mmCIF file of C-alpha atoms in Angstrom:
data_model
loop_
_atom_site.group_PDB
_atom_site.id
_atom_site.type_symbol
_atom_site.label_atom_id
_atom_site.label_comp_id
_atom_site.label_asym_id
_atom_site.label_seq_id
_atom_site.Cartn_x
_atom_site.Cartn_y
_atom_site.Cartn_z
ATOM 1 C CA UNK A 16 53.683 -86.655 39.424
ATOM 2 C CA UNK A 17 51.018 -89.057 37.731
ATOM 3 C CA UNK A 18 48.617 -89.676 40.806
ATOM 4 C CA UNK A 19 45.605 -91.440 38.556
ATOM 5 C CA UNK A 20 45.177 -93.031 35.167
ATOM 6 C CA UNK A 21 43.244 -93.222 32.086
ATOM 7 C CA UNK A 22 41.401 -89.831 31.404
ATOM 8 C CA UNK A 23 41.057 -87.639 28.762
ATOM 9 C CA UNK A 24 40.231 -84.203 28.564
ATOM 10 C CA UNK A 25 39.146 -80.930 27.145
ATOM 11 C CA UNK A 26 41.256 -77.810 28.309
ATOM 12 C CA UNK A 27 39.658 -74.429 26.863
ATOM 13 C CA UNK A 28 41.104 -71.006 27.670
ATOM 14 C CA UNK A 29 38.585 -68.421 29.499
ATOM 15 C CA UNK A 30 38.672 -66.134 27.042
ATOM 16 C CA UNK A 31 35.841 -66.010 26.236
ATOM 17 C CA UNK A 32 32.699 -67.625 24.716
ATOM 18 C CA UNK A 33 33.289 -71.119 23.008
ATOM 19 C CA UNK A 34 32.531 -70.917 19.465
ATOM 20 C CA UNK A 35 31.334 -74.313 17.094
ATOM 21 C CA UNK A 36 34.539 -75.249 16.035
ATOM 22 C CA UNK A 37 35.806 -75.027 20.404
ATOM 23 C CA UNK A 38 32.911 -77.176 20.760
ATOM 24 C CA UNK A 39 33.025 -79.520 18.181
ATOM 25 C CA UNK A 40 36.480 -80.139 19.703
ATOM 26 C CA UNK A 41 35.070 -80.546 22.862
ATOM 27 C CA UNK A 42 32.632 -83.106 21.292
ATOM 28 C CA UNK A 43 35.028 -85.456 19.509
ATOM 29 C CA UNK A 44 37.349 -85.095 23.211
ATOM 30 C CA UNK A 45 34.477 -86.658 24.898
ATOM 31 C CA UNK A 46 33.691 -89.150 22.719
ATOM 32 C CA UNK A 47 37.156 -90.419 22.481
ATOM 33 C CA UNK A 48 37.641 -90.457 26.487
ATOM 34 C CA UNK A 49 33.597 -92.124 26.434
ATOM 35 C CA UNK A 50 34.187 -94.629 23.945
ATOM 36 C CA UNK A 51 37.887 -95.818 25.432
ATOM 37 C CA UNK A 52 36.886 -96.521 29.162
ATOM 38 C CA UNK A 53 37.876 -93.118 30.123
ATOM 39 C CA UNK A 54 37.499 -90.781 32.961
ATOM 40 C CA UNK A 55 37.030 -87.423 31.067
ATOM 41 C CA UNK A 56 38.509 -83.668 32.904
ATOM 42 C CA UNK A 57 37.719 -80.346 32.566
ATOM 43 C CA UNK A 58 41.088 -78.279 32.907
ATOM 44 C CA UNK A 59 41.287 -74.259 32.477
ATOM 45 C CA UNK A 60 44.213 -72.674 30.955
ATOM 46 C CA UNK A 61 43.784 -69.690 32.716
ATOM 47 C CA UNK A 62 46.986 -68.894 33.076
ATOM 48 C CA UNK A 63 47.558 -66.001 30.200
ATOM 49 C CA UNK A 64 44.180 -64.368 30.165
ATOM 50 C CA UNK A 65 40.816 -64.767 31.810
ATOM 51 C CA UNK A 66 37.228 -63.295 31.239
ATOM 52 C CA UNK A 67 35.152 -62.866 34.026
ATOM 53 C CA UNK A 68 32.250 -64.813 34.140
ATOM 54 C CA UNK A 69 33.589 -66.680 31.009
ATOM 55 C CA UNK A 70 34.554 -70.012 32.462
ATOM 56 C CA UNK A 71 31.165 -70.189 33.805
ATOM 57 C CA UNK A 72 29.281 -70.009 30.224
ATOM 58 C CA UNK A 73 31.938 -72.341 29.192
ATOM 59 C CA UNK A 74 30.904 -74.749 31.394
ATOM 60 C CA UNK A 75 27.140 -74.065 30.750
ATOM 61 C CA UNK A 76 27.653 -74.298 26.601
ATOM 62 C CA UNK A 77 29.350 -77.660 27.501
ATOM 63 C CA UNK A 78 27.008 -79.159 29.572
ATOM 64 C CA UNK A 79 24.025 -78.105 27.449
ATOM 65 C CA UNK A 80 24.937 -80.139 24.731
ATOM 66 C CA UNK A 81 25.064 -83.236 26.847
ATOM 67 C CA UNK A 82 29.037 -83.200 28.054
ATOM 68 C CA UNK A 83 29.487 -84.060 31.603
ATOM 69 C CA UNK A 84 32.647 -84.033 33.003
ATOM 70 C CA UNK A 85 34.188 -85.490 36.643
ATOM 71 C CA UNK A 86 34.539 -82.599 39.101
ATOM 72 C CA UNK A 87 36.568 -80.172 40.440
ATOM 73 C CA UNK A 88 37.289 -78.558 37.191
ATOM 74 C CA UNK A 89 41.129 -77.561 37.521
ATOM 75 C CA UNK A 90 42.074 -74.338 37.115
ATOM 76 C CA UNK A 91 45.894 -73.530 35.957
ATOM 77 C CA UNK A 92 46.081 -70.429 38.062
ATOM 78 C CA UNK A 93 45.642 -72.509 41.520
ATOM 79 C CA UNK A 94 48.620 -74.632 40.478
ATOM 80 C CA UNK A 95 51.513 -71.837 39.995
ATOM 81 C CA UNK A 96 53.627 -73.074 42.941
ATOM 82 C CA UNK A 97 53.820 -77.094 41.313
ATOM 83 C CA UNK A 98 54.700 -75.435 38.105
ATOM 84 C CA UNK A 99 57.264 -73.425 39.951
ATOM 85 C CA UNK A 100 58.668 -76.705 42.050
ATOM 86 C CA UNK A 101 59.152 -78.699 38.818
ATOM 87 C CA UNK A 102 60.870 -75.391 36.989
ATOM 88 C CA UNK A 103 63.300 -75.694 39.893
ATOM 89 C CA UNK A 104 63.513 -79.562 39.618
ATOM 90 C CA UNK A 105 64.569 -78.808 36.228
ATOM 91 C CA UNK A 106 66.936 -76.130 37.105
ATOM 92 C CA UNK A 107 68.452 -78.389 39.743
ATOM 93 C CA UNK A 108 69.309 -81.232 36.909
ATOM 94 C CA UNK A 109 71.025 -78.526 35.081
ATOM 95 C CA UNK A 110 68.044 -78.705 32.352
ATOM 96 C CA UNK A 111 67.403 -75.158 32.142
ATOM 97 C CA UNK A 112 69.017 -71.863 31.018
ATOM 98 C CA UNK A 113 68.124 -68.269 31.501
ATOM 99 C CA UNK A 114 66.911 -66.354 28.033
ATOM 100 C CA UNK A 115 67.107 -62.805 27.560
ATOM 101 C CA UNK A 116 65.840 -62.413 24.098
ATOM 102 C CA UNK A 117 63.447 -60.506 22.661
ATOM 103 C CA UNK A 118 61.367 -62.421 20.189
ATOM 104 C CA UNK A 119 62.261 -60.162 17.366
ATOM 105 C CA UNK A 120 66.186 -60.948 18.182
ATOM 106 C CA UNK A 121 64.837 -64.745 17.976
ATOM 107 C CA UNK A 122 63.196 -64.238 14.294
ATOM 108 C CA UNK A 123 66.580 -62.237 13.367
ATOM 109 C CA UNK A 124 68.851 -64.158 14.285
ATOM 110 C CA UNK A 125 70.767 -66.569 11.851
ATOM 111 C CA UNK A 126 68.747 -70.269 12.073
ATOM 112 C CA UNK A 127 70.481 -73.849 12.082
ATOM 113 C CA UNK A 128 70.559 -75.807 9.077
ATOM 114 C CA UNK A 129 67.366 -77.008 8.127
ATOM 115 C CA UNK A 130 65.796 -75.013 11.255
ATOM 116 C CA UNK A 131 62.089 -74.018 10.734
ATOM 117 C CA UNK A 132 62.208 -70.091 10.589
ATOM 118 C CA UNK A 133 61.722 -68.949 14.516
ATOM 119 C CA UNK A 134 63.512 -71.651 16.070
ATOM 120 C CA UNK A 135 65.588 -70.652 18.985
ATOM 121 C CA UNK A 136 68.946 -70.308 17.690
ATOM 122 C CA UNK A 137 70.584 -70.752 20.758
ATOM 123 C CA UNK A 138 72.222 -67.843 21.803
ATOM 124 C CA UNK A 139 72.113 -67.347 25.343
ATOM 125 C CA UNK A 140 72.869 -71.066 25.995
ATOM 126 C CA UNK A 141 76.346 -70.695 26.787
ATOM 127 C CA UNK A 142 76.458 -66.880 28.560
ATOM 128 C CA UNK A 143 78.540 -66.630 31.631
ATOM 129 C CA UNK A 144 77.850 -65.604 34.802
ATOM 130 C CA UNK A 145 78.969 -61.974 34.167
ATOM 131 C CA UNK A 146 76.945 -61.719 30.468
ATOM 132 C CA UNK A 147 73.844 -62.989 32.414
ATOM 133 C CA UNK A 148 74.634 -60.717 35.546
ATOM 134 C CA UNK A 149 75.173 -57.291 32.853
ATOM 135 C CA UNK A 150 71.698 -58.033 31.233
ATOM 136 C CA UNK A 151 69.983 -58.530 33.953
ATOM 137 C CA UNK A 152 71.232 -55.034 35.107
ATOM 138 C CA UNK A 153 70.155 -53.684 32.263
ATOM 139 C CA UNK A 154 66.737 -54.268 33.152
ATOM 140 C CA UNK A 155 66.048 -57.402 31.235
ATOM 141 C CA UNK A 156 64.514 -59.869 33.022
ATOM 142 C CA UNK A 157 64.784 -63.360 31.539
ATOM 143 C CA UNK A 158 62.644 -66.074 30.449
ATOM 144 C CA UNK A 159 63.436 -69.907 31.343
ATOM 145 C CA UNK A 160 64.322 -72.451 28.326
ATOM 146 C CA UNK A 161 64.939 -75.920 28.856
ATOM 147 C CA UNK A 162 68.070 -77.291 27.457
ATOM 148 C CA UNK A 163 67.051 -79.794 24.597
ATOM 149 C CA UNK A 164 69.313 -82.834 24.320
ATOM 150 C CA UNK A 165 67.805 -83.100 20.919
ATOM 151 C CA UNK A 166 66.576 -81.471 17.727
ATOM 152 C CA UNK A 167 62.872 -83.343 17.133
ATOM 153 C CA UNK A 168 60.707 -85.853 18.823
ATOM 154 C CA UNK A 169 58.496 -88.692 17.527
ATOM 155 C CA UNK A 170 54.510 -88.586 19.033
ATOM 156 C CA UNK A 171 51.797 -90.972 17.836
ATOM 157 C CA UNK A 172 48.633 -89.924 16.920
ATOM 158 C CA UNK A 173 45.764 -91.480 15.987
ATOM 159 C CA UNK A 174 44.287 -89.455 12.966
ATOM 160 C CA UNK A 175 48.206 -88.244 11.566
ATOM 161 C CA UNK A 176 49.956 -91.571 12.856
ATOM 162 C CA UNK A 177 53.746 -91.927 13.207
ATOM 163 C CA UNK A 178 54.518 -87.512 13.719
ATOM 164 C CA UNK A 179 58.152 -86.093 14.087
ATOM 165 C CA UNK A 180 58.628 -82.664 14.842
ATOM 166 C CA UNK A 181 60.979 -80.244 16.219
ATOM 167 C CA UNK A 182 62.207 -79.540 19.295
ATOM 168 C CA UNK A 183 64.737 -76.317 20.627
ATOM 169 C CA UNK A 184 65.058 -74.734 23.391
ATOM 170 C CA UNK A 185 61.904 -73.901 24.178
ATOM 171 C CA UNK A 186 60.279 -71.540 26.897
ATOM 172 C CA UNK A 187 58.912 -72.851 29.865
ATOM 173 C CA UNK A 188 58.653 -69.741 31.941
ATOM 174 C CA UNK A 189 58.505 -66.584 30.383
ATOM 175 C CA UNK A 190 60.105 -63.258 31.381
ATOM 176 C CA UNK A 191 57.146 -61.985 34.167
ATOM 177 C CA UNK A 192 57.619 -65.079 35.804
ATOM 178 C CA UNK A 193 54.548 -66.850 34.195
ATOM 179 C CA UNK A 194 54.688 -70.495 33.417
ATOM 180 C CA UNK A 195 54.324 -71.253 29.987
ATOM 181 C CA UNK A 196 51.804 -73.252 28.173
ATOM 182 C CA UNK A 197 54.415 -76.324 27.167
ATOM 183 C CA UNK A 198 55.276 -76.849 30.727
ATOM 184 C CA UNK A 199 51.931 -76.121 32.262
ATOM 185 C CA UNK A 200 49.770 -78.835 29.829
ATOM 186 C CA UNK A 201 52.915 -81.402 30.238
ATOM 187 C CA UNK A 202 52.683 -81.170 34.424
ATOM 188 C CA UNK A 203 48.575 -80.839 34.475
ATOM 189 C CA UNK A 204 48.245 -83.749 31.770
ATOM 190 C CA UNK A 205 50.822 -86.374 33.493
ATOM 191 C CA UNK A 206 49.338 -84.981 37.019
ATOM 192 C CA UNK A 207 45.677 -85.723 36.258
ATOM 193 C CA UNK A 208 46.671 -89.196 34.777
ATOM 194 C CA UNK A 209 45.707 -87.520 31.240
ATOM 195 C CA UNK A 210 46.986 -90.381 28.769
ATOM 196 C CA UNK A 211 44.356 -88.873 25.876
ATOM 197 C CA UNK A 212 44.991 -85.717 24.287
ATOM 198 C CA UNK A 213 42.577 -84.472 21.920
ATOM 199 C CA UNK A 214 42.761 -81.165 20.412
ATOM 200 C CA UNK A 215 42.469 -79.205 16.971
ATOM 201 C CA UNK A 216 45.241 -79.781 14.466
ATOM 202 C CA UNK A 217 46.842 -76.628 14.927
ATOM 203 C CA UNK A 218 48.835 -77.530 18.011
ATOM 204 C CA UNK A 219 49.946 -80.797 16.035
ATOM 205 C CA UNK A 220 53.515 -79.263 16.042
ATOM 206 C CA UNK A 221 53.780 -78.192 19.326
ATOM 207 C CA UNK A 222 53.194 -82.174 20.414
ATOM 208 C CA UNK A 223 56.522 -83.510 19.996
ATOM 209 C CA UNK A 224 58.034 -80.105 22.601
ATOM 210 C CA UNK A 225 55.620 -81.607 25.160
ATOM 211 C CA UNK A 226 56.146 -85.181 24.430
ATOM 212 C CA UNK A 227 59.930 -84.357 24.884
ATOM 213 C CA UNK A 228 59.438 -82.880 28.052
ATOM 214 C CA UNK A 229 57.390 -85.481 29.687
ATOM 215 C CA UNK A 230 60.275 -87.934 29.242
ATOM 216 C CA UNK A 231 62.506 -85.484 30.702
ATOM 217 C CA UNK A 232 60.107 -85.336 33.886
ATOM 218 C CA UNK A 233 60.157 -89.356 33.904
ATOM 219 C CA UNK A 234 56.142 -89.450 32.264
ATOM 220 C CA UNK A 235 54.791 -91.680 29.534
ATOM 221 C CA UNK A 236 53.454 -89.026 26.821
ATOM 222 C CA UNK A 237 49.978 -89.278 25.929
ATOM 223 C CA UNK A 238 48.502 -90.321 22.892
ATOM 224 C CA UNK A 239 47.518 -87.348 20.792
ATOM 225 C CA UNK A 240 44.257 -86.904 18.469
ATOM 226 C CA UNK A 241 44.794 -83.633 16.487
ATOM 227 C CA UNK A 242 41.357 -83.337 15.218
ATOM 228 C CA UNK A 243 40.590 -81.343 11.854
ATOM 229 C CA UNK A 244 39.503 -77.481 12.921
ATOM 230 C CA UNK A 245 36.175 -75.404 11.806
ATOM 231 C CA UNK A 246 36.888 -72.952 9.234
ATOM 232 C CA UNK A 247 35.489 -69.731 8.063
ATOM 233 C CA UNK A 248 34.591 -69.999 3.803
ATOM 234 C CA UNK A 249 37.672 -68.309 3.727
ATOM 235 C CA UNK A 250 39.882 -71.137 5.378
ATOM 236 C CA UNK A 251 40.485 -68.822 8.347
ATOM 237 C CA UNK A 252 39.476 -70.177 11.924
ATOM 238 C CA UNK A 253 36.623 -68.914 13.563
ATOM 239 C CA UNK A 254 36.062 -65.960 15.654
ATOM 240 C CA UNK A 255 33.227 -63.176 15.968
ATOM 241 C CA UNK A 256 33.308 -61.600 13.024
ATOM 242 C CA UNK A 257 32.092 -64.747 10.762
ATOM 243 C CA UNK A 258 28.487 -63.569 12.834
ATOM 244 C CA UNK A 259 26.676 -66.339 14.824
ATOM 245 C CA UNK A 260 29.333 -68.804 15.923
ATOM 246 C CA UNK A 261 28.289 -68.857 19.607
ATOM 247 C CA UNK A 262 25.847 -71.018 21.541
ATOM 248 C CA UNK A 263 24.798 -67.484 22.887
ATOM 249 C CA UNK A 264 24.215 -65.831 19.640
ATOM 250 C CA UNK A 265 23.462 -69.299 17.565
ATOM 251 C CA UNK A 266 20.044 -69.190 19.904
ATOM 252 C CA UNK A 267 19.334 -65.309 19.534
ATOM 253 C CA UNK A 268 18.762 -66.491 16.164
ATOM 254 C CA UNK A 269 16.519 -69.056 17.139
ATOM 255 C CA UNK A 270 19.041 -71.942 17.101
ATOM 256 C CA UNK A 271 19.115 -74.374 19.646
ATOM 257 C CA UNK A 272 21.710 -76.483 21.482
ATOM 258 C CA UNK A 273 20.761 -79.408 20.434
ATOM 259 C CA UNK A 274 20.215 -78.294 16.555
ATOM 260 C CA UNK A 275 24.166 -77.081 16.840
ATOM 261 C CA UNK A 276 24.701 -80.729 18.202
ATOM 262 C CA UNK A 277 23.289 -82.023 15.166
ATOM 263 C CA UNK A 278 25.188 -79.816 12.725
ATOM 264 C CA UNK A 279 28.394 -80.668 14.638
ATOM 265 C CA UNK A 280 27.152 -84.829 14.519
ATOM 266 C CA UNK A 281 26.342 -84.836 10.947
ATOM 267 C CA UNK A 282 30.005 -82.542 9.953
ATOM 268 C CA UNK A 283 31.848 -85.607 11.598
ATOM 269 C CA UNK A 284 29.908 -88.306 9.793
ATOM 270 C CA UNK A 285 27.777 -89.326 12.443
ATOM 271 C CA UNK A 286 24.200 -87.942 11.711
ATOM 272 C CA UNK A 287 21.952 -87.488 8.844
ATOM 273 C CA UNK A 288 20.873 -83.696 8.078
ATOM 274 C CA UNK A 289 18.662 -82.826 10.793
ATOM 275 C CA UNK A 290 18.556 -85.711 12.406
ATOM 276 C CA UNK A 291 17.981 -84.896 16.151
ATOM 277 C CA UNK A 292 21.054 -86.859 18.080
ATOM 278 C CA UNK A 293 22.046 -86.796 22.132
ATOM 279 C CA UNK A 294 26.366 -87.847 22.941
ATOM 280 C CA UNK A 295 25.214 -91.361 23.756
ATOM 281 C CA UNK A 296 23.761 -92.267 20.531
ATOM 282 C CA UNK A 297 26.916 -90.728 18.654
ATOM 283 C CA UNK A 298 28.703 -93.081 20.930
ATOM 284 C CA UNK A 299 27.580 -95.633 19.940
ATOM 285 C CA UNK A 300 28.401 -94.465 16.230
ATOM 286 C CA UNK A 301 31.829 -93.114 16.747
ATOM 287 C CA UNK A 302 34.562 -94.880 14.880
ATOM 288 C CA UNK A 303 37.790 -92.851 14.518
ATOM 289 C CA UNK A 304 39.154 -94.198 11.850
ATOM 290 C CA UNK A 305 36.234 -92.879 9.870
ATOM 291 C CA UNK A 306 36.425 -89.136 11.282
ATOM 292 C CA UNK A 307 36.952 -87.073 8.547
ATOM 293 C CA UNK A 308 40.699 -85.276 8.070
ATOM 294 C CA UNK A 309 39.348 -82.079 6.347
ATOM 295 C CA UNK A 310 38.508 -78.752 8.375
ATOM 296 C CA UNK A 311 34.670 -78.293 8.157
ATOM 297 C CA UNK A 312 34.197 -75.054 6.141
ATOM 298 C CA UNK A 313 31.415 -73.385 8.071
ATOM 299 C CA UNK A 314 29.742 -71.020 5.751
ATOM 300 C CA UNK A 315 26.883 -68.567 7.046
ATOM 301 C CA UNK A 316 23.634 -70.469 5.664
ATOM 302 C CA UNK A 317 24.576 -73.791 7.814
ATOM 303 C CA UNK A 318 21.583 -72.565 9.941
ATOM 304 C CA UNK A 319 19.628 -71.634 7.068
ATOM 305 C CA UNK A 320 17.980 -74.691 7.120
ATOM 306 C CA UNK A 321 17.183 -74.881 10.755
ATOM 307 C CA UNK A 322 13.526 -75.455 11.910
#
């Protein structure tokens, strides 16, 4: 599948607006691809649910705080029939299984020793022909799992090091026929020579799945950065009701693009308290190893202080 090398890459969902903590991601993703020799990609994830007009201001918030990116900016939805070609790849190597159950069977059902609670338990592994063909009649349609050869996976990353995690059965098309995200990321990462993965540390555990899978496709996994997320006083992540957390709304209230830059530079180490900053002079700044491993607890007078 690989067709190029050496990129890295920021993949938001259209959604809706970014918020500081999307873009502080999309920040440190930069400067790692920037500061490695890197090509760096734009990819959306459009594949579960898309706001109209959404990628656009996506694009915009990016760009206005100095981000550039190489073009065309990929879109998951154009790419269905690969994902579907590689599902059947998988099916043809007798990787796959068909799944018909619900996710409330899933969190039910008794777990394997030492299984993290939600695991797939395995039960439609070994149906036959005729248990498949009766449920099917029933008028449940299944969902895709790949057949693990194994219970975890080792990834390397360069802010958690040396990270095992697990790996079951997992999805990788659900029951309407829509690929899933642990397929899709694997197949648009290895195909857009993506070898950089930088993300928030929330999808740390879903890593070693997609690191798994790339092997089973014959691709080197990337190397990951899970980067520490932006947090609400309350340690919850952000979203629209912690107020102004939007380039949008941030200048409504008389904030500015490159103000938020600063914020976001001096929360990472790499700026003094208003100190007005552009992406190539945090470049030349940027030192991983001294990125800090705490969320950033963004509390409502950060722009209190704002000229």
């Amino acid at each position: 599948m690989s067709t190029q090398h050496a990129a890295g890459r920021y993949a938001p969902s259209p959604s809706g607006d970014l918020h500081v903590g999307n873009l502080r991601t999309a920040v440190l993703a930069w400067l790692f691809a920037r500061t490695t020799g890197r090509r760096f990609l734009i990819r959306m994830e459009d594949l579960d649910r898309a706001v109209v007009g959404a990628d656009a201001r996506q694009l915009a918030d990016l760009a206005s705080l100095g981000i550039d990116w190489e073009i065309p900016v990929v879109y998951q939805t154009a790419r269905r029939d690969i994902y579907r070609d590689i599902i059947a790849r998988l099916h043809d190597a007798g990787r796959t299984f068909e799944c018909f159950c619900t996710r409330r069977e899933i969190l039910e059902a008794p777990s394997a020793p030492h299984a993290p609670h939600g695991a797939y338990p395995g039960t439609c592994r070994h149906l036959t022909g005729a248990e498949r063909a009766e449920k099917i009649a029933a008028g449940r349609p299944p969902a895709i799992r790949i057949l693990a050869d194994t219970t975890d996976f080792t990834v390397t990353d360069l802010l958690h090091g040396t990270f095992t995690g697990m790996v079951d059965d997992f999805v990788i098309q659900r029951n309407d026929g829509t690929p899933a995200y642990n397929l899709a990321v694997v197949v648009d990462d290895a195909a857009q020579g993506v070898d950089q993965v930088v993300r928030g540390d929330d999808l740390l555990s879903s890593a070693p799945r997609q690191a798994y899978l790339a092997t089973l496709l014959g691709e080197t996994p990337p190397t990951y950065a899970h980067v520490p997320m932006v947090l609400n006083p309350a340690g919850v992540r952000l979203s629209k009701r912690d107020g102004a957390v939007t380039l949008t709304d941030l200048a409504a209230a008389g904030v500015s693009a490159a103000t938020v830059l600063s914020h976001l530079a001096q929360s990472l180490g790499l700026a003094g308290r208003g100190e007005a900053v552009d992406l190539p002079t945090l470049a030349g700044r940027f030192v991983p190893e001294a990125l800090p491993r705490e969320p950033w607890l963004l509390g409502p007078t950060e722009w209190a202080s704002t000229p």
